[in-house]
Coordinates of C-alpha atoms and ligand atoms in Angstrom, one line a residue:
M494 CA 29.4 31.7 -27.3
S495 CA 32.4 29.4 -27.2
I496 CA 33.4 26.0 -25.7
V497 CA 35.9 25.5 -22.8
E498 CA 37.3 22.3 -22.0
I499 CA 38.3 21.9 -18.4
Q500 CA 40.7 19.3 -17.0
T501 CA 39.2 17.4 -14.0
K502 CA 39.9 15.4 -11.3
I503 CA 38.3 11.8 -10.7
Y504 CA 36.0 11.0 -7.9
D505 CA 35.5 7.4 -7.5
D506 CA 32.4 7.3 -5.4
Q507 CA 29.7 8.4 -8.2
K508 CA 28.1 4.9 -8.1
P509 CA 24.3 5.7 -8.7
G510 CA 22.1 3.9 -6.1
T511 CA 18.6 2.6 -6.2
S512 CA 17.6 5.8 -7.8
G513 CA 20.1 7.8 -9.0
L514 CA 23.4 9.3 -7.1
R515 CA 22.6 10.7 -3.7
K516 CA 25.1 12.4 -1.5
A517 CA 25.3 15.4 1.0
V518 CA 25.1 18.5 -0.8
K519 CA 28.7 19.3 0.3
V520 CA 29.9 16.3 -1.6
F521 CA 28.1 17.8 -4.7
Q522 CA 29.7 21.3 -3.8
Q523 CA 33.3 19.9 -4.2
E524 CA 35.2 21.2 -7.2
H525 CA 34.1 19.4 -10.6
Y526 CA 32.2 16.9 -8.9
T527 CA 28.7 17.8 -10.1
E528 CA 30.0 18.8 -13.5
N529 CA 31.9 15.1 -13.7
F530 CA 28.5 13.3 -13.2
I531 CA 26.6 15.5 -15.6
Q532 CA 29.2 15.0 -18.3
A533 CA 29.3 11.4 -17.9
I534 CA 25.4 11.4 -18.3
L535 CA 25.7 13.1 -21.5
T536 CA 28.8 11.3 -22.8
T537 CA 26.6 8.0 -22.3
L538 CA 24.0 9.2 -24.9
G539 CA 26.8 8.9 -27.5
H540 CA 26.2 10.5 -31.0
E541 CA 22.5 10.8 -30.1
I542 CA 23.4 13.7 -28.2
T543 CA 24.0 16.1 -31.1
G544 CA 20.8 18.2 -31.4
A545 CA 19.0 16.0 -28.7
T546 CA 16.2 17.6 -26.4
L547 CA 16.4 16.9 -22.5
V548 CA 14.0 17.8 -19.7
V549 CA 15.7 19.3 -16.4
G550 CA 14.1 19.8 -13.3
G551 CA 14.0 19.0 -9.6
D552 CA 12.2 19.0 -6.5
G553 CA 13.3 22.5 -5.5
R554 CA 15.7 21.8 -2.6
Y555 CA 18.8 23.4 -1.8
Y556 CA 21.4 23.3 -4.9
V557 CA 18.9 22.5 -7.5
K558 CA 19.3 26.0 -9.1
E559 CA 23.0 25.6 -9.0
A560 CA 22.9 22.3 -10.6
V561 CA 20.5 23.6 -13.4
E562 CA 22.9 26.2 -14.1
K563 CA 25.6 23.6 -14.5
I564 CA 23.5 21.5 -16.6
I565 CA 22.6 24.2 -19.1
R566 CA 26.3 25.1 -19.6
I567 CA 27.6 21.6 -20.0
A568 CA 24.5 20.5 -22.3
A569 CA 25.1 23.4 -24.6
A570 CA 28.8 22.4 -24.6
N571 CA 28.1 18.6 -25.7
G572 CA 25.7 19.5 -28.5
V573 CA 22.6 19.2 -26.9
G574 CA 20.0 21.1 -29.2
K575 CA 17.3 22.1 -26.3
L576 CA 16.6 21.9 -22.8
I577 CA 13.0 22.0 -21.4
I578 CA 13.4 23.3 -17.8
G579 CA 10.6 23.5 -15.3
Q580 CA 10.3 27.3 -14.0
N581 CA 12.7 27.9 -11.3
G582 CA 14.4 24.6 -11.9
I583 CA 11.4 22.6 -10.3
L584 CA 9.4 19.8 -11.8
S585 CA 8.3 16.8 -9.9
T586 CA 9.8 13.4 -10.7
P587 CA 6.3 12.2 -12.1
A588 CA 6.4 15.8 -14.3
V589 CA 9.8 15.0 -15.6
S590 CA 8.4 11.7 -17.0
T591 CA 5.3 13.1 -18.4
I592 CA 7.3 15.7 -20.2
I593 CA 9.9 13.4 -21.7
R594 CA 7.0 11.1 -22.9
K595 CA 4.8 13.9 -24.2
Y596 CA 7.4 15.6 -26.3
K597 CA 9.3 12.5 -27.0
T598 CA 12.6 13.7 -25.8
H599 CA 15.8 11.8 -25.4
G600 CA 15.7 11.8 -21.7
G601 CA 15.8 13.9 -18.8
I602 CA 17.8 14.9 -15.8
V603 CA 15.9 14.8 -12.3
L604 CA 17.4 16.6 -9.4
T605 CA 16.4 15.3 -6.2
A606 CA 17.1 13.2 -3.1
S607 CA 13.7 12.2 -2.9
H608 CA 12.5 11.9 0.6
N609 CA 15.7 12.8 2.1
P610 CA 16.1 16.2 4.1
G611 CA 17.3 19.3 2.1
G612 CA 19.3 22.2 2.8
P613 CA 23.0 23.1 2.6
N614 CA 23.8 20.2 5.3
A615 CA 21.4 17.7 4.0
D616 CA 21.0 15.9 0.8
F617 CA 21.2 16.4 -2.8
G618 CA 20.8 13.8 -6.1
I619 CA 20.9 13.6 -9.7
K620 CA 19.2 11.1 -11.8
F621 CA 19.0 10.4 -15.4
N622 CA 15.8 9.1 -17.0
C623 CA 15.8 7.7 -20.4
N624 CA 13.6 8.4 -23.5
N625 CA 10.7 6.1 -22.1
G626 CA 10.4 8.5 -19.3
G627 CA 11.7 6.1 -16.6
P628 CA 15.0 5.7 -14.3
A629 CA 17.8 4.6 -16.6
P630 CA 18.4 0.9 -16.1
D631 CA 21.4 -0.7 -14.5
Q632 CA 23.3 -1.1 -17.9
V633 CA 22.9 2.6 -18.3
T634 CA 23.9 3.7 -14.9
N635 CA 26.7 1.4 -14.8
Q636 CA 28.1 2.8 -17.9
I637 CA 27.6 6.2 -16.4
Y638 CA 29.7 5.2 -13.4
D639 CA 32.4 3.8 -15.4
L640 CA 32.7 6.9 -17.1
T641 CA 33.1 8.9 -13.9
K642 CA 36.1 6.8 -13.1
S643 CA 38.1 7.5 -16.3
L644 CA 36.9 11.0 -17.2
K645 CA 39.7 13.5 -17.9
S646 CA 37.9 16.5 -18.7
Y647 CA 34.5 17.9 -19.3
K648 CA 33.2 20.5 -21.6
I649 CA 31.3 23.9 -20.7
V650 CA 30.1 27.0 -22.1
P651 CA 30.7 29.2 -19.1
D652 CA 29.0 32.5 -20.5
I653 CA 25.5 31.3 -20.7
N654 CA 23.3 32.9 -18.1
I655 CA 19.7 32.5 -18.2
D656 CA 16.9 33.7 -15.7
I657 CA 14.9 30.5 -15.0
S658 CA 12.5 32.0 -12.7
K659 CA 10.9 33.4 -16.0
I660 CA 8.8 31.4 -18.5
Q661 CA 10.5 32.1 -21.7
T662 CA 12.1 30.7 -24.8
H663 CA 15.9 31.7 -25.1
K664 CA 18.1 30.9 -28.0
V665 CA 21.8 31.2 -28.2
L666 CA 24.5 30.1 -30.7
V667 CA 27.1 27.7 -29.5
A668 CA 30.0 27.5 -31.6
G669 CA 27.8 28.5 -34.6
N670 CA 25.0 25.9 -33.6
P671 CA 21.6 27.0 -32.2
F672 CA 20.9 26.0 -28.5
V673 CA 17.4 26.5 -27.1
I674 CA 16.3 26.9 -23.5
D675 CA 12.6 26.5 -22.9
V676 CA 11.6 27.7 -19.5
V677 CA 8.2 26.0 -19.0
D678 CA 5.3 26.2 -16.5
A679 CA 6.0 23.2 -13.9
V680 CA 2.6 22.0 -13.8
E681 CA 0.5 22.4 -17.0
D682 CA 1.3 19.3 -18.9
Y683 CA 1.1 17.2 -15.6
V684 CA -2.3 18.5 -14.9
A685 CA -3.5 18.0 -18.5
L686 CA -2.5 14.2 -18.1
M687 CA -4.3 14.0 -14.9
K688 CA -7.5 15.2 -16.3
E689 CA -7.1 12.4 -19.2
I690 CA -6.7 9.7 -16.8
F691 CA -9.2 10.4 -13.9
D692 CA -13.0 11.5 -13.9
F693 CA -12.6 15.1 -12.3
P694 CA -16.1 16.1 -12.4
S695 CA -16.9 12.8 -10.1
I696 CA -13.9 13.6 -7.9
K697 CA -15.2 17.3 -7.8
S698 CA -18.5 16.4 -6.8
L699 CA -17.2 14.0 -4.0
L700 CA -15.0 16.9 -2.7
Q701 CA -17.6 19.5 -3.1
G702 CA -20.7 17.4 -1.8
N703 CA -24.3 18.7 -2.3
K704 CA -27.5 19.0 -0.5
D705 CA -28.1 15.3 0.2
K706 CA -24.4 14.2 0.7
P707 CA -21.7 16.0 2.7
K708 CA -18.6 17.2 1.4
F709 CA -15.6 14.2 1.5
Q710 CA -13.2 16.2 3.4
V711 CA -9.4 15.8 2.7
L712 CA -6.2 17.2 3.9
I713 CA -3.3 17.2 2.1
D714 CA 0.4 17.5 3.2
S715 CA 3.1 18.2 0.7
L716 CA 5.7 18.7 3.5
N717 CA 7.1 21.6 1.7
G718 CA 8.2 19.5 -1.1
V719 CA 7.6 19.9 -4.7
T720 CA 4.0 18.8 -5.0
G721 CA 2.9 22.0 -3.3
I722 CA 2.3 23.8 -6.5
Y723 CA 0.7 20.7 -8.3
V724 CA -1.7 20.2 -5.3
K725 CA -2.8 23.9 -5.4
R726 CA -3.5 23.9 -9.0
I727 CA -5.3 20.5 -9.1
F728 CA -6.9 20.2 -5.9
G729 CA -7.3 23.9 -5.2
V730 CA -8.0 25.5 -8.8
E731 CA -9.5 22.4 -10.5
L732 CA -11.1 20.6 -7.7
G733 CA -12.3 23.4 -5.4
V734 CA -10.4 22.2 -2.3
D735 CA -9.9 25.1 0.4
D736 CA -6.4 26.6 1.2
A737 CA -6.7 25.3 4.7
S738 CA -7.0 21.5 3.4
M739 CA -3.7 21.8 1.7
V740 CA -0.8 22.2 4.2
H741 CA 2.9 22.7 3.6
A742 CA 2.2 23.6 0.0
Q743 CA 5.0 25.8 -0.5
P744 CA 8.3 24.1 -1.9
L745 CA 11.0 25.1 0.1
E746 CA 14.7 24.5 -0.4
D747 CA 15.1 22.8 3.2
F748 CA 11.6 21.6 3.2
G749 CA 10.9 24.0 6.4
G750 CA 13.2 21.6 8.4
L751 CA 10.7 18.6 7.6
H752 CA 11.7 15.3 6.5
P753 CA 9.6 14.9 3.3
D754 CA 9.1 11.1 3.6
P755 CA 5.3 10.3 3.7
N756 CA 5.1 7.8 6.4
L757 CA 3.8 7.4 10.0
T758 CA 6.8 8.7 11.6
Y759 CA 7.8 11.7 9.4
A760 CA 4.2 12.8 8.4
A761 CA 3.3 12.6 12.2
D762 CA 1.6 15.9 12.0
L763 CA -0.9 14.9 9.3
V764 CA -1.5 11.6 11.0
N765 CA -2.4 13.5 14.3
S766 CA -4.6 16.1 12.4
I767 CA -6.5 13.5 10.9
R768 CA -6.7 11.4 14.1
N769 CA -8.3 14.4 16.1
G770 CA -10.1 15.9 13.2
T771 CA -13.1 15.5 10.9
Q772 CA -11.5 14.8 7.8
D773 CA -12.3 11.6 5.6
M774 CA -8.9 11.4 4.0
G775 CA -5.3 12.3 4.6
A776 CA -2.6 12.1 1.8
A777 CA 1.1 13.0 2.1
F778 CA 3.8 13.1 -0.7
D779 CA 7.7 13.0 -0.6
G780 CA 10.4 15.9 -1.6
D781 CA 10.0 14.9 -5.2
G782 CA 6.5 14.0 -5.5
D783 CA 6.5 10.2 -6.5
R784 CA 5.6 8.7 -3.1
N785 CA 2.3 9.0 -1.4
M786 CA 0.8 7.8 2.2
I787 CA -3.0 7.5 2.3
I788 CA -4.9 7.5 5.7
G789 CA -8.6 7.4 6.0
K790 CA -10.9 8.9 8.9
K791 CA -9.5 8.9 12.3
A792 CA -6.1 8.1 10.6
F793 CA -7.0 4.6 9.6
F794 CA -3.8 3.6 7.8
V795 CA -3.5 2.2 4.4
T796 CA -0.5 0.1 3.8
P797 CA 1.2 0.9 0.7
S798 CA 1.0 -2.8 -0.3
D799 CA -2.7 -3.1 0.4
S800 CA -3.3 0.5 -1.4
I801 CA -1.9 -1.0 -4.8
A802 CA -4.3 -4.2 -4.2
V803 CA -7.3 -2.1 -3.8
L804 CA -6.5 0.0 -6.6
A805 CA -5.7 -3.3 -8.7
A806 CA -9.1 -4.6 -7.5
N807 CA -11.2 -1.4 -8.6
L808 CA -8.8 -0.4 -11.6
D809 CA -11.8 -0.6 -14.2
I810 CA -13.6 2.6 -12.4
I811 CA -10.7 4.8 -13.7
P812 CA -11.4 6.0 -17.3
Y813 CA -7.7 5.7 -18.2
F814 CA -7.9 1.9 -17.7
Q815 CA -11.2 1.7 -19.2
K816 CA -9.7 2.8 -22.4
T817 CA -6.3 0.8 -22.3
G818 CA -7.5 -2.4 -20.6
I819 CA -5.5 -3.9 -17.8
K820 CA -2.3 -5.5 -19.0
G821 CA -0.8 -6.7 -15.9
Y822 CA 0.1 -5.9 -12.3
A823 CA 3.8 -5.8 -10.5
R824 CA 5.2 -5.2 -7.2
S825 CA 8.7 -5.1 -6.1
M826 CA 9.7 -8.1 -4.1
P827 CA 9.6 -6.8 -0.6
T828 CA 6.0 -5.4 -1.1
G829 CA 3.3 -7.3 0.5
A830 CA 1.5 -9.9 -1.8
A831 CA -1.9 -8.6 -1.7
I832 CA -1.9 -7.5 -5.5
D833 CA -1.0 -11.3 -6.3
R834 CA -4.1 -12.3 -4.8
V835 CA -6.2 -9.6 -6.7
A836 CA -4.4 -10.8 -9.9
A837 CA -4.8 -14.4 -9.5
K838 CA -8.6 -13.9 -8.9
K839 CA -9.1 -11.6 -11.9
G840 CA -6.7 -14.0 -14.3
I841 CA -4.2 -11.1 -14.8
E842 CA -0.6 -11.7 -15.0
C843 CA 1.5 -10.3 -12.2
F844 CA 5.3 -9.6 -11.8
E845 CA 7.9 -9.5 -8.8
V846 CA 10.7 -7.3 -9.5
P847 CA 13.5 -6.1 -7.5
T848 CA 13.3 -2.7 -5.6
G849 CA 13.4 0.4 -7.5
W850 CA 10.9 1.9 -10.2
K851 CA 13.3 1.2 -13.0
Y852 CA 12.5 -2.5 -13.0
F853 CA 8.9 -1.8 -13.9
G854 CA 10.0 0.1 -17.2
N855 CA 10.6 -2.6 -19.6
L856 CA 7.4 -4.4 -18.8
M857 CA 5.4 -1.5 -19.3
D858 CA 7.2 -0.5 -22.7
A859 CA 6.2 -3.8 -23.7
G860 CA 2.5 -3.7 -22.9
R861 CA 2.5 -6.1 -20.1
L862 CA 2.3 -3.9 -17.2
S863 CA -0.7 -1.6 -16.0
L864 CA -0.4 -1.2 -12.4
C865 CA 2.5 -1.4 -9.9
G866 CA 3.8 -0.5 -6.5
E867 CA 6.4 -0.6 -3.9
E868 CA 5.8 -1.0 0.0
S869 CA 7.8 2.0 0.2
F870 CA 4.7 4.3 -0.4
G871 CA 5.3 4.0 -4.2
S872 CA 2.4 3.4 -6.6
G873 CA 1.8 4.2 -10.1
S874 CA 1.0 3.0 -13.6
D875 CA 2.0 3.1 -17.4
H876 CA 0.6 6.6 -17.7
I877 CA 4.4 7.5 -17.0
R878 CA 7.4 5.6 -16.1
E879 CA 7.9 6.7 -12.3
K880 CA 5.7 6.1 -9.4
D881 CA 3.3 9.0 -8.9
G882 CA 2.2 10.4 -5.6
I883 CA -0.7 12.7 -6.9
W884 CA -1.8 10.2 -9.3
A885 CA -2.4 7.5 -6.3
A886 CA -4.4 10.4 -4.2
L887 CA -6.4 10.9 -7.5
A888 CA -6.8 7.2 -8.1
W889 CA -8.2 6.9 -4.5
L890 CA -10.5 9.7 -4.7
N891 CA -11.9 8.2 -8.1
V892 CA -12.5 5.0 -6.7
I893 CA -14.1 6.3 -3.5
A894 CA -16.4 8.7 -5.8
K895 CA -17.7 5.6 -7.5
L896 CA -17.8 3.1 -4.6
N897 CA -19.2 5.6 -2.2
K898 CA -17.5 4.2 0.8
S899 CA -15.1 5.2 3.2
I900 CA -11.6 4.4 3.1
E901 CA -11.8 1.8 6.0
E902 CA -14.9 0.2 4.7
I903 CA -13.3 -0.2 1.3
L904 CA -10.2 -2.0 3.0
K905 CA -12.4 -3.9 5.1
D906 CA -14.4 -5.1 2.1
H907 CA -11.3 -6.0 0.2
W908 CA -10.0 -8.1 3.2
N909 CA -13.2 -9.9 3.2
A910 CA -12.9 -10.7 -0.5
Y911 CA -9.3 -11.6 -0.7
G912 CA -7.8 -12.3 2.8
R913 CA -5.2 -10.0 4.6
N914 CA -1.7 -9.7 3.9
F915 CA -0.1 -8.2 7.3
F916 CA 2.9 -6.4 6.6
T917 CA 5.3 -4.3 8.4
R918 CA 8.9 -2.8 7.6
Y919 CA 11.4 -1.9 10.1
D920 CA 14.1 0.7 9.2
Y921 CA 17.4 0.8 11.0
E922 CA 18.5 4.2 9.4
N923 CA 22.0 5.6 9.6
C924 CA 23.7 2.6 11.2
D925 CA 27.5 2.0 11.4
I926 CA 28.4 0.4 8.1
D927 CA 30.3 -2.5 9.6
G928 CA 27.5 -3.3 12.0
A929 CA 25.1 -3.6 9.0
R930 CA 27.3 -5.4 6.9
K931 CA 27.7 -8.2 9.9
V932 CA 23.9 -8.4 10.0
M933 CA 23.6 -9.1 6.5
T934 CA 26.6 -11.7 6.4
E935 CA 25.0 -13.3 9.6
I936 CA 21.9 -14.0 7.7
E937 CA 23.5 -15.0 4.4
R938 CA 25.7 -17.4 6.2
K939 CA 22.8 -19.1 7.7
I940 CA 20.5 -19.2 5.0
D941 CA 23.2 -20.4 2.6
D942 CA 23.7 -23.6 5.0
P943 CA 21.7 -26.4 3.1
S944 CA 20.1 -27.6 6.4
F945 CA 18.4 -24.1 6.8
K946 CA 15.7 -25.2 4.5
G947 CA 13.2 -27.2 6.7
T948 CA 14.4 -25.4 10.2
K949 CA 11.1 -24.8 12.4
F950 CA 10.9 -21.7 14.4
E951 CA 8.6 -21.8 17.3
C952 CA 7.4 -18.6 18.7
G953 CA 4.3 -18.9 21.0
S954 CA 1.6 -20.9 19.6
K955 CA 3.2 -20.5 16.2
I956 CA 5.5 -22.5 14.3
Y957 CA 7.0 -21.4 11.1
V958 CA 8.8 -23.8 8.8
V959 CA 11.4 -22.4 6.4
K960 CA 10.5 -23.6 2.7
E961 CA 13.2 -21.3 0.7
A962 CA 15.7 -19.1 1.5
D963 CA 18.0 -17.2 -0.9
N964 CA 19.7 -13.7 -2.0
Y965 CA 16.9 -12.6 -4.4
S966 CA 18.0 -12.4 -8.3
Y967 CA 15.7 -11.1 -11.1
K968 CA 15.7 -12.0 -14.8
D969 CA 14.0 -9.3 -16.6
P970 CA 11.4 -11.2 -18.8
I971 CA 11.6 -8.6 -21.7
D972 CA 15.4 -8.1 -22.4
G973 CA 17.0 -11.0 -20.1
S974 CA 19.2 -8.9 -18.0
V975 CA 19.8 -10.2 -14.6
A976 CA 19.8 -8.3 -11.4
T977 CA 21.7 -10.2 -8.5
K978 CA 21.9 -9.8 -4.8
Q979 CA 18.6 -7.9 -4.4
G980 CA 17.8 -8.8 -0.9
L981 CA 17.8 -11.9 1.4
R982 CA 14.7 -13.8 1.7
I983 CA 13.4 -16.4 3.7
L984 CA 10.1 -17.7 2.6
F985 CA 8.2 -20.1 4.9
E986 CA 5.7 -22.8 4.3
D987 CA 2.7 -20.7 5.2
G988 CA 3.5 -18.0 2.6
S989 CA 5.0 -15.7 5.4
R990 CA 8.2 -13.9 4.4
I991 CA 11.3 -12.1 6.2
I992 CA 13.3 -10.1 4.1
Y993 CA 16.4 -8.2 4.6
R994 CA 18.1 -5.4 2.4
L995 CA 20.5 -2.7 2.9
S996 CA 19.1 0.6 1.3
G997 CA 20.5 2.2 -1.8
T998 CA 19.3 5.6 -1.4
G999 CA 21.0 6.7 1.9
S1000 CA 23.9 9.4 1.8
S1001 CA 25.5 8.5 5.0
G1002 CA 26.1 5.2 7.1
A1003 CA 23.9 2.3 6.3
T1004 CA 20.0 1.7 6.5
I1005 CA 18.9 -1.8 7.1
R1006 CA 15.2 -2.5 5.9
F1007 CA 13.6 -5.6 7.8
Y1008 CA 10.4 -6.5 6.1
I1009 CA 8.0 -9.2 7.3
E1010 CA 4.8 -10.3 5.8
S1011 CA 2.1 -13.0 6.7
Y1012 CA -1.3 -13.9 5.1
E1013 CA -4.4 -14.4 7.0
S1014 CA -7.7 -15.7 5.6
D1015 CA -9.5 -15.7 9.1
P1016 CA -11.8 -12.7 9.2
K1017 CA -11.5 -12.8 12.9
T1018 CA -8.0 -11.6 12.5
F1019 CA -8.8 -9.0 10.1
D1020 CA -9.1 -6.3 12.7
K1021 CA -5.9 -7.1 14.6
D1022 CA -3.2 -4.9 15.1
T1023 CA -0.4 -5.5 12.8
Q1024 CA 2.5 -5.3 14.9
Q1025 CA 0.6 -8.0 17.3
V1026 CA 0.1 -10.3 14.2
L1027 CA 3.5 -10.1 13.2
Q1028 CA 5.4 -10.2 16.4
P1029 CA 6.4 -13.9 16.4
L1030 CA 7.9 -13.4 12.9
V1031 CA 9.6 -10.1 14.0
E1032 CA 11.3 -12.0 16.8
I1033 CA 12.6 -14.7 14.4
G1034 CA 13.7 -12.2 12.1
L1035 CA 15.6 -9.9 14.7
G1036 CA 17.3 -13.1 16.1
L1037 CA 18.6 -14.5 12.8
G1038 CA 20.1 -11.3 12.0
K1039 CA 21.2 -10.7 15.5
I1040 CA 20.1 -7.1 14.6
K1041 CA 20.4 -5.6 18.0
E1042 CA 23.7 -7.1 18.8
F1043 CA 25.5 -5.8 15.7
T1044 CA 23.8 -2.3 15.3
G1045 CA 23.6 -1.7 19.0
R1046 CA 20.0 -0.5 18.2
D1047 CA 17.3 -1.5 20.6
A1048 CA 14.5 -0.2 18.2
P1049 CA 14.1 0.8 14.6
T1050 CA 14.3 4.4 13.5
V1051 CA 10.8 3.9 11.6
I1052 CA 8.2 1.3 11.6
T1053 CA 5.8 1.1 8.9
Ligands
VG1_761 C1 13.9 3.1 -1.4 C2 12.8 2.1 -1.3 C3 12.6 1.8 -2.9 C4 12.4 3.0 -3.7 C5 13.5 3.9 -3.8 C6 13.4 5.2 -4.4 O1 15.0 2.4 -2.0 O2 12.9 1.2 -0.5 O3 11.2 1.0 -2.8 O4 12.1 2.8 -5.3 O5 13.8 4.3 -2.3 O6 12.2 6.1 -4.1 P1 16.3 1.8 -0.8 O7 17.3 1.3 -1.8 O8 16.5 2.8 0.2 O9 15.4 0.8 0.0 V1 12.1 7.8 -4.1 O10 10.8 8.2 -3.7 O11 14.0 7.9 -3.7 O12 12.7 7.9 -5.9
CO762 CO1 10.8 10.0 -4.1

């Protein structure tokens, strides 16, 4: 088969955000748009591309199949030796990371817009992961972006046609060189890894119960995202969970109209079923399977920041960490600092990094990080280089099986041991871009004023004194690279924090994220409602950013 070079036109909007390039499907459908970005990714690999192996898969959303077809043809034309592709073009984000690492490939291309809705009128995305299995770091994504601005042409082998619905190995000769396409079972390697990490027999006996102990009942909602096929194999086949307990388990191109974001707003069905039901635990995952939400009986909500802290405190229960030891913990900057307290008590190193999983990768590769997470329903470990939704649910079940307690009891024990970090996040989704910029400029102007430090805010009976305020920047301790402007932070003397960021994953308008955290050590406060405890800080933060005034919004779209 022969290679054709196509003259292209430049699109200047292909700058990857927090996690790859995410836009409306219609944007990707423009002539040459997707091809340009794929070519730029491949060109970034330089000489290494010749004969290289890459993994390709996505969350099953609309346009994944078309994009896979384009990747096959462009990869072949650029000298790639082999593509490992999930059946039907489907692989969860954690599965891509697993396969890259297991087969030591040069990297992978993940086709997802994660938690954004799917379908012809919704979103699509493309992300490049490096040979460590993790999202490309800023240097690489900047290089990709630069290339998209100067690209003149891309190379393609237009005649390759392969049925990716069939598991098969297919070889073709491209300009005399072999090019192999391996269509693989999307679940196998991932399941094998999970079975190495966790104590499946004890999770199974927890879920099955016995004559002395009732079944621990779960309800798992895949929100019609990619995890359906993984959930059915792992929870259904391996752990014996019945079909009725695994809902929305069919990956659909438009997620059945659902918004596959596992939070209290978009996974409200699950929350209501658990609130009214008898289940002991509910879990939901996002479109590409890297996020998780965990709730206990009667919909007892576990904030993601607490979730990683509880796992950190109990990590030595999990067989994988018994083998590897606990090398360190980390969280993203806006994430509640509950895990820091666990680290301090156990004498384990703890890192704070900017938002986005790519910042954890270097620490893991250097052997300094075992467990980390983000407040945005992301948790994971150094078993791969992505956050991992199903891993998190299994980790919780492994801990529950060993502690023999309910989720609520485990959280309450945790607070009694470490105190409670109250945390909430307000999202103002899809705001007018100008309005959102005004909010950020307003806050930055105020915190830049040297007299801001020491400012006292009084709210009801509470007084908060500003200790420090800045635009967060981070220097990677491993390679020394610096990431600037990662969020506006106001840190108060009592340890409370207010943080503001603009989202880097949206596809239209601007999304303001407003994070509030406060620590309480008095057990009398532990049962209080988060919103009530944080109310004074919320008021202060809304006022400082004039959020209502500039966005015209009375209330956020989502409160976590
Ligand atoms: C959001 C989250 C961030 C997460 C990112 C990717 O980014 O806040 O914590 O890493 O999504 O998650 P932003 O820039 O919109 O705040 V996913 O599940 O899209 O890969
Ligand atoms: Co995701």
